[in-house]
Amino acid sequence: APEGQWILMATGRSPTNIAVIKYWGKRDEALILPVNDSISVTLDPDHLSATTTVAVSPSFPSDRMWLNGKEISLSGGRFQSCLREIRKRACDFEDEKKEIRIKKEDWENLHVHIASYNNFPTAAGLASSAAGFACLVFTLGKLMNVKEDYGQLSSIARQGSGSACRSIYGGFVKWCMGKKDDGSDSMAVQLADEAHWNDLVIIIAVVSSKQKETSSTSGMQNSVETSPLLQYRAQTVVPSRVMKMEEAIKNRDFASFAKLTCADSNQFHATSNSVEYFYWQVAYTFDAGPNAVLISPNRKTATLLLKKLLYCFPPQDKDLSSYLVGDKSI
Ligand code: 2P0
């Protein structure tokens, strides 16, 4: 910053999440309100996460953002919604040394610079927007001394990208679709924390890092418009599946968890006419891209599976042990 000016910064990291009961279809495009509840597992941040630094200074003439080192436009409605909703809730701030004082009403006139990095392929169907918007909203909230609880923050992150509301929490998370037209009750809640089912191992087979051709936003729009199955799925199938999944998670019941996860992945893909595969020793789920997510009941099965996978798809430079780190992802 120029002489006599200051910069205030905050940095945060958010992992991505993998839905086991899928969000697919909106009832309100602008507010991002879904047609059904969804449930996901938030990964540990070592492998798939966004790291975002937000800075504010009187010397910044405008809001700007860089994604993976490249400047991107903030003019989109989703970024604007998140910035507006966080700014609206900003509170008085004073730093520890009492050198910087920002009044609640001053935040409106201060511009932000945002730098975000993903440690995994962006827009390849691995929920990069979930990690990205959760991280942006959470970190901006810290910077601007926002005092909202996690539920409220998740509701703001939802307006950046639907699945982002679930990445506000670790562990097992449910996005409650809500009933209200203004979206104020469409937010995420934590079902169980990350320590609850420690044995569960999630393996993500990245078969392509290329940016996918159809965005989730337009993919689900298409399903809403063309799939006769979608309404039936949202109104009749998912509500009971969500209840069963909550039970399976609570009881760490892998057989039910695997069956529901695979069935839901299949049905979600069936609304967009995709192909399905079965592999019952582990659970699998596919998001809106080509990369397979495999969920093993324990590290022993995960190791056997990894050996087979690595035999078929040998890595160029790593040994097996380097994949077996962290809690929930390999
Ligand atoms: C999910 N997916 O529940 C589902 C399953 C992909 C397949 O949420 O339009 O990027 O930004 O709300 O959140 C991906 O959709 O879509 C997604 P928008 P989003 O994880």
PDB file of C-alpha atoms in Angstrom, residues 27-168:
ATOM      1  CA  ARG A  27     -36.514 -24.170  -7.960  1.00  0.00           C
ATOM      2  CA  ASP A  28     -35.055 -20.621  -8.034  1.00  0.00           C
ATOM      3  CA  GLU A  29     -32.096 -19.866 -10.315  1.00  0.00           C
ATOM      4  CA  ALA A  30     -31.177 -16.436  -8.891  1.00  0.00           C
ATOM      5  CA  LEU A  31     -31.275 -17.366  -5.203  1.00  0.00           C
ATOM      6  CA  ILE A  32     -29.961 -20.898  -5.910  1.00  0.00           C
ATOM      7  CA  LEU A  33     -32.721 -22.817  -4.152  1.00  0.00           C
ATOM      8  CA  PRO A  34     -32.708 -26.590  -4.750  1.00  0.00           C
ATOM      9  CA  VAL A  35     -35.600 -28.964  -5.477  1.00  0.00           C
ATOM     10  CA  ASN A  36     -34.411 -31.429  -2.807  1.00  0.00           C
ATOM     11  CA  ASP A  37     -32.262 -31.804   0.305  1.00  0.00           C
ATOM     12  CA  SER A  38     -28.745 -33.188  -0.199  1.00  0.00           C
ATOM     13  CA  ILE A  39     -26.079 -34.821   1.996  1.00  0.00           C
ATOM     14  CA  SER A  40     -22.320 -34.715   1.540  1.00  0.00           C
ATOM     15  CA  VAL A  41     -18.973 -35.628   3.064  1.00  0.00           C
ATOM     16  CA  THR A  42     -16.459 -32.812   3.383  1.00  0.00           C
ATOM     17  CA  LEU A  43     -12.957 -33.997   2.509  1.00  0.00           C
ATOM     18  CA  ASP A  44      -9.830 -33.235   4.496  1.00  0.00           C
ATOM     19  CA  PRO A  45      -8.137 -30.144   3.083  1.00  0.00           C
ATOM     20  CA  ASP A  46      -4.794 -31.716   2.121  1.00  0.00           C
ATOM     21  CA  HIS A  47      -5.836 -32.782  -1.354  1.00  0.00           C
ATOM     22  CA  LEU A  48      -8.894 -30.910  -2.572  1.00  0.00           C
ATOM     23  CA  SER A  49      -9.264 -27.443  -1.169  1.00  0.00           C
ATOM     24  CA  ALA A  50      -9.351 -23.779  -2.015  1.00  0.00           C
ATOM     25  CA  THR A  51      -7.058 -21.349  -0.220  1.00  0.00           C
ATOM     26  CA  THR A  52      -8.204 -17.756  -0.378  1.00  0.00           C
ATOM     27  CA  THR A  53      -6.637 -14.532   0.814  1.00  0.00           C
ATOM     28  CA  VAL A  54      -8.831 -11.451   0.980  1.00  0.00           C
ATOM     29  CA  ALA A  55      -7.395  -8.000   1.512  1.00  0.00           C
ATOM     30  CA  VAL A  56      -8.986  -4.629   2.053  1.00  0.00           C
ATOM     31  CA  SER A  57      -7.313  -1.213   1.799  1.00  0.00           C
ATOM     32  CA  PRO A  58      -8.344   2.411   1.256  1.00  0.00           C
ATOM     33  CA  SER A  59      -5.766   2.382  -1.578  1.00  0.00           C
ATOM     34  CA  PHE A  60      -7.759  -0.177  -3.647  1.00  0.00           C
ATOM     35  CA  PRO A  61      -9.898   1.660  -6.256  1.00  0.00           C
ATOM     36  CA  SER A  62     -12.089  -1.362  -7.098  1.00  0.00           C
ATOM     37  CA  ASP A  63     -12.926  -4.963  -6.140  1.00  0.00           C
ATOM     38  CA  ARG A  64     -10.664  -7.456  -7.978  1.00  0.00           C
ATOM     39  CA  MET A  65     -10.103 -11.204  -7.934  1.00  0.00           C
ATOM     40  CA  TRP A  66      -7.436 -13.646  -9.120  1.00  0.00           C
ATOM     41  CA  LEU A  67      -8.136 -17.395  -9.469  1.00  0.00           C
ATOM     42  CA  ASN A  68      -5.051 -19.624  -9.672  1.00  0.00           C
ATOM     43  CA  GLY A  69      -2.985 -16.529 -10.447  1.00  0.00           C
ATOM     44  CA  LYS A  70      -5.162 -15.249 -13.296  1.00  0.00           C
ATOM     45  CA  GLU A  71      -7.445 -12.237 -12.904  1.00  0.00           C
ATOM     46  CA  ILE A  72     -11.133 -13.064 -13.308  1.00  0.00           C
ATOM     47  CA  SER A  73     -14.190 -10.843 -13.477  1.00  0.00           C
ATOM     48  CA  LEU A  74     -16.201 -10.195 -10.341  1.00  0.00           C
ATOM     49  CA  SER A  75     -19.124  -8.760 -12.281  1.00  0.00           C
ATOM     50  CA  GLY A  76     -21.169 -11.987 -12.179  1.00  0.00           C
ATOM     51  CA  GLY A  77     -24.308 -12.035 -10.071  1.00  0.00           C
ATOM     52  CA  ARG A  78     -23.019 -14.836  -7.837  1.00  0.00           C
ATOM     53  CA  PHE A  79     -19.875 -12.990  -6.727  1.00  0.00           C
ATOM     54  CA  GLN A  80     -21.880  -9.801  -6.318  1.00  0.00           C
ATOM     55  CA  SER A  81     -24.468 -11.583  -4.116  1.00  0.00           C
ATOM     56  CA  CYS A  82     -21.767 -12.965  -1.816  1.00  0.00           C
ATOM     57  CA  LEU A  83     -19.909  -9.644  -1.552  1.00  0.00           C
ATOM     58  CA  ARG A  84     -23.142  -7.736  -0.951  1.00  0.00           C
ATOM     59  CA  GLU A  85     -24.463 -10.129   1.693  1.00  0.00           C
ATOM     60  CA  ILE A  86     -21.163 -10.176   3.631  1.00  0.00           C
ATOM     61  CA  ARG A  87     -20.682  -6.375   3.398  1.00  0.00           C
ATOM     62  CA  LYS A  88     -24.220  -5.894   4.683  1.00  0.00           C
ATOM     63  CA  ARG A  89     -23.329  -7.843   7.829  1.00  0.00           C
ATOM     64  CA  ALA A  90     -19.872  -6.303   8.441  1.00  0.00           C
ATOM     65  CA  CYS A  91     -19.246  -5.035  11.995  1.00  0.00           C
ATOM     66  CA  ASP A  92     -16.980  -2.452  13.628  1.00  0.00           C
ATOM     67  CA  PHE A  93     -13.347  -3.563  13.548  1.00  0.00           C
ATOM     68  CA  GLU A  94     -10.242  -2.571  15.491  1.00  0.00           C
ATOM     69  CA  ASP A  95      -6.890  -4.373  15.221  1.00  0.00           C
ATOM     70  CA  GLU A  96      -4.952  -5.523  18.278  1.00  0.00           C
ATOM     71  CA  LYS A  97      -2.536  -2.583  18.155  1.00  0.00           C
ATOM     72  CA  LYS A  98      -5.468  -0.188  17.739  1.00  0.00           C
ATOM     73  CA  GLU A  99      -3.876   1.214  14.566  1.00  0.00           C
ATOM     74  CA  ILE A 100      -6.704   0.330  12.189  1.00  0.00           C
ATOM     75  CA  ARG A 101     -10.289   1.221  13.009  1.00  0.00           C
ATOM     76  CA  ILE A 102     -13.104   0.490  10.578  1.00  0.00           C
ATOM     77  CA  LYS A 103     -16.665   1.521  11.400  1.00  0.00           C
ATOM     78  CA  LYS A 104     -19.547  -0.707  10.328  1.00  0.00           C
ATOM     79  CA  GLU A 105     -20.733   1.836   7.754  1.00  0.00           C
ATOM     80  CA  ASP A 106     -17.200   2.312   6.287  1.00  0.00           C
ATOM     81  CA  TRP A 107     -16.999  -1.223   4.887  1.00  0.00           C
ATOM     82  CA  GLU A 108     -19.404  -0.240   2.080  1.00  0.00           C
ATOM     83  CA  ASN A 109     -16.765   2.113   0.653  1.00  0.00           C
ATOM     84  CA  LEU A 110     -13.730  -0.145   1.031  1.00  0.00           C
ATOM     85  CA  HIS A 111     -12.742  -2.350  -1.892  1.00  0.00           C
ATOM     86  CA  VAL A 112     -11.378  -5.878  -1.657  1.00  0.00           C
ATOM     87  CA  HIS A 113      -8.703  -7.848  -3.501  1.00  0.00           C
ATOM     88  CA  ILE A 114      -9.228 -11.611  -3.503  1.00  0.00           C
ATOM     89  CA  ALA A 115      -6.634 -14.261  -4.455  1.00  0.00           C
ATOM     90  CA  SER A 116      -7.788 -17.883  -4.526  1.00  0.00           C
ATOM     91  CA  TYR A 117      -5.909 -21.091  -5.364  1.00  0.00           C
ATOM     92  CA  ASN A 118      -7.283 -24.596  -5.850  1.00  0.00           C
ATOM     93  CA  ASN A 119      -4.905 -27.487  -5.152  1.00  0.00           C
ATOM     94  CA  PHE A 120      -6.901 -29.650  -7.612  1.00  0.00           C
ATOM     95  CA  PRO A 121      -8.360 -29.337 -11.130  1.00  0.00           C
ATOM     96  CA  THR A 122     -10.771 -26.433 -11.438  1.00  0.00           C
ATOM     97  CA  ALA A 123     -14.229 -27.059 -12.965  1.00  0.00           C
ATOM     98  CA  ALA A 124     -13.562 -30.762 -13.722  1.00  0.00           C
ATOM     99  CA  GLY A 125     -16.534 -32.032 -11.724  1.00  0.00           C
ATOM    100  CA  LEU A 126     -14.760 -32.113  -8.373  1.00  0.00           C
ATOM    101  CA  ALA A 127     -16.819 -29.335  -6.814  1.00  0.00           C
ATOM    102  CA  SER A 128     -14.204 -26.584  -7.158  1.00  0.00           C
ATOM    103  CA  SER A 129     -16.944 -23.959  -6.918  1.00  0.00           C
ATOM    104  CA  ALA A 130     -18.060 -25.510  -3.605  1.00  0.00           C
ATOM    105  CA  ALA A 131     -14.616 -25.103  -2.038  1.00  0.00           C
ATOM    106  CA  GLY A 132     -14.102 -21.719  -3.695  1.00  0.00           C
ATOM    107  CA  PHE A 133     -17.305 -19.967  -2.647  1.00  0.00           C
ATOM    108  CA  ALA A 134     -17.306 -21.497   0.851  1.00  0.00           C
ATOM    109  CA  CYS A 135     -13.762 -20.224   1.324  1.00  0.00           C
ATOM    110  CA  LEU A 136     -14.529 -16.788  -0.121  1.00  0.00           C
ATOM    111  CA  VAL A 137     -17.596 -16.243   2.059  1.00  0.00           C
ATOM    112  CA  PHE A 138     -15.964 -17.585   5.221  1.00  0.00           C
ATOM    113  CA  THR A 139     -12.718 -15.620   4.803  1.00  0.00           C
ATOM    114  CA  LEU A 140     -14.466 -12.402   3.771  1.00  0.00           C
ATOM    115  CA  GLY A 141     -16.716 -12.829   6.815  1.00  0.00           C
ATOM    116  CA  LYS A 142     -13.629 -13.079   9.068  1.00  0.00           C
ATOM    117  CA  LEU A 143     -12.030 -10.029   7.444  1.00  0.00           C
ATOM    118  CA  MET A 144     -15.159  -7.910   7.836  1.00  0.00           C
ATOM    119  CA  ASN A 145     -15.800  -9.098  11.390  1.00  0.00           C
ATOM    120  CA  VAL A 146     -19.135 -10.667  10.450  1.00  0.00           C
ATOM    121  CA  LYS A 147     -20.739 -12.293  13.483  1.00  0.00           C
ATOM    122  CA  GLU A 148     -23.252 -14.586  11.756  1.00  0.00           C
ATOM    123  CA  ASP A 149     -23.353 -18.274  12.710  1.00  0.00           C
ATOM    124  CA  TYR A 150     -22.266 -21.036  10.311  1.00  0.00           C
ATOM    125  CA  GLY A 151     -25.864 -21.639   9.165  1.00  0.00           C
ATOM    126  CA  GLN A 152     -26.194 -18.019   8.010  1.00  0.00           C
ATOM    127  CA  LEU A 153     -22.759 -18.132   6.345  1.00  0.00           C
ATOM    128  CA  SER A 154     -23.777 -21.326   4.534  1.00  0.00           C
ATOM    129  CA  SER A 155     -26.876 -19.565   3.255  1.00  0.00           C
ATOM    130  CA  ILE A 156     -24.667 -16.809   1.791  1.00  0.00           C
ATOM    131  CA  ALA A 157     -22.177 -19.319   0.307  1.00  0.00           C
ATOM    132  CA  ARG A 158     -25.194 -21.039  -1.314  1.00  0.00           C
ATOM    133  CA  GLN A 159     -25.756 -17.896  -3.375  1.00  0.00           C
ATOM    134  CA  GLY A 160     -22.259 -18.320  -4.869  1.00  0.00           C
ATOM    135  CA  SER A 161     -22.749 -21.982  -5.758  1.00  0.00           C
ATOM    136  CA  GLY A 162     -25.333 -24.314  -4.286  1.00  0.00           C
ATOM    137  CA  SER A 163     -22.976 -27.040  -3.126  1.00  0.00           C
ATOM    138  CA  ALA A 164     -20.730 -24.411  -1.446  1.00  0.00           C
ATOM    139  CA  CYS A 165     -23.140 -24.162   1.485  1.00  0.00           C
ATOM    140  CA  ARG A 166     -22.131 -27.700   2.516  1.00  0.00           C
ATOM    141  CA  SER A 167     -18.372 -26.922   2.563  1.00  0.00           C
ATOM    142  CA  ILE A 168     -18.806 -24.454   5.449  1.00  0.00           C
TER     143      ILE A 168
END
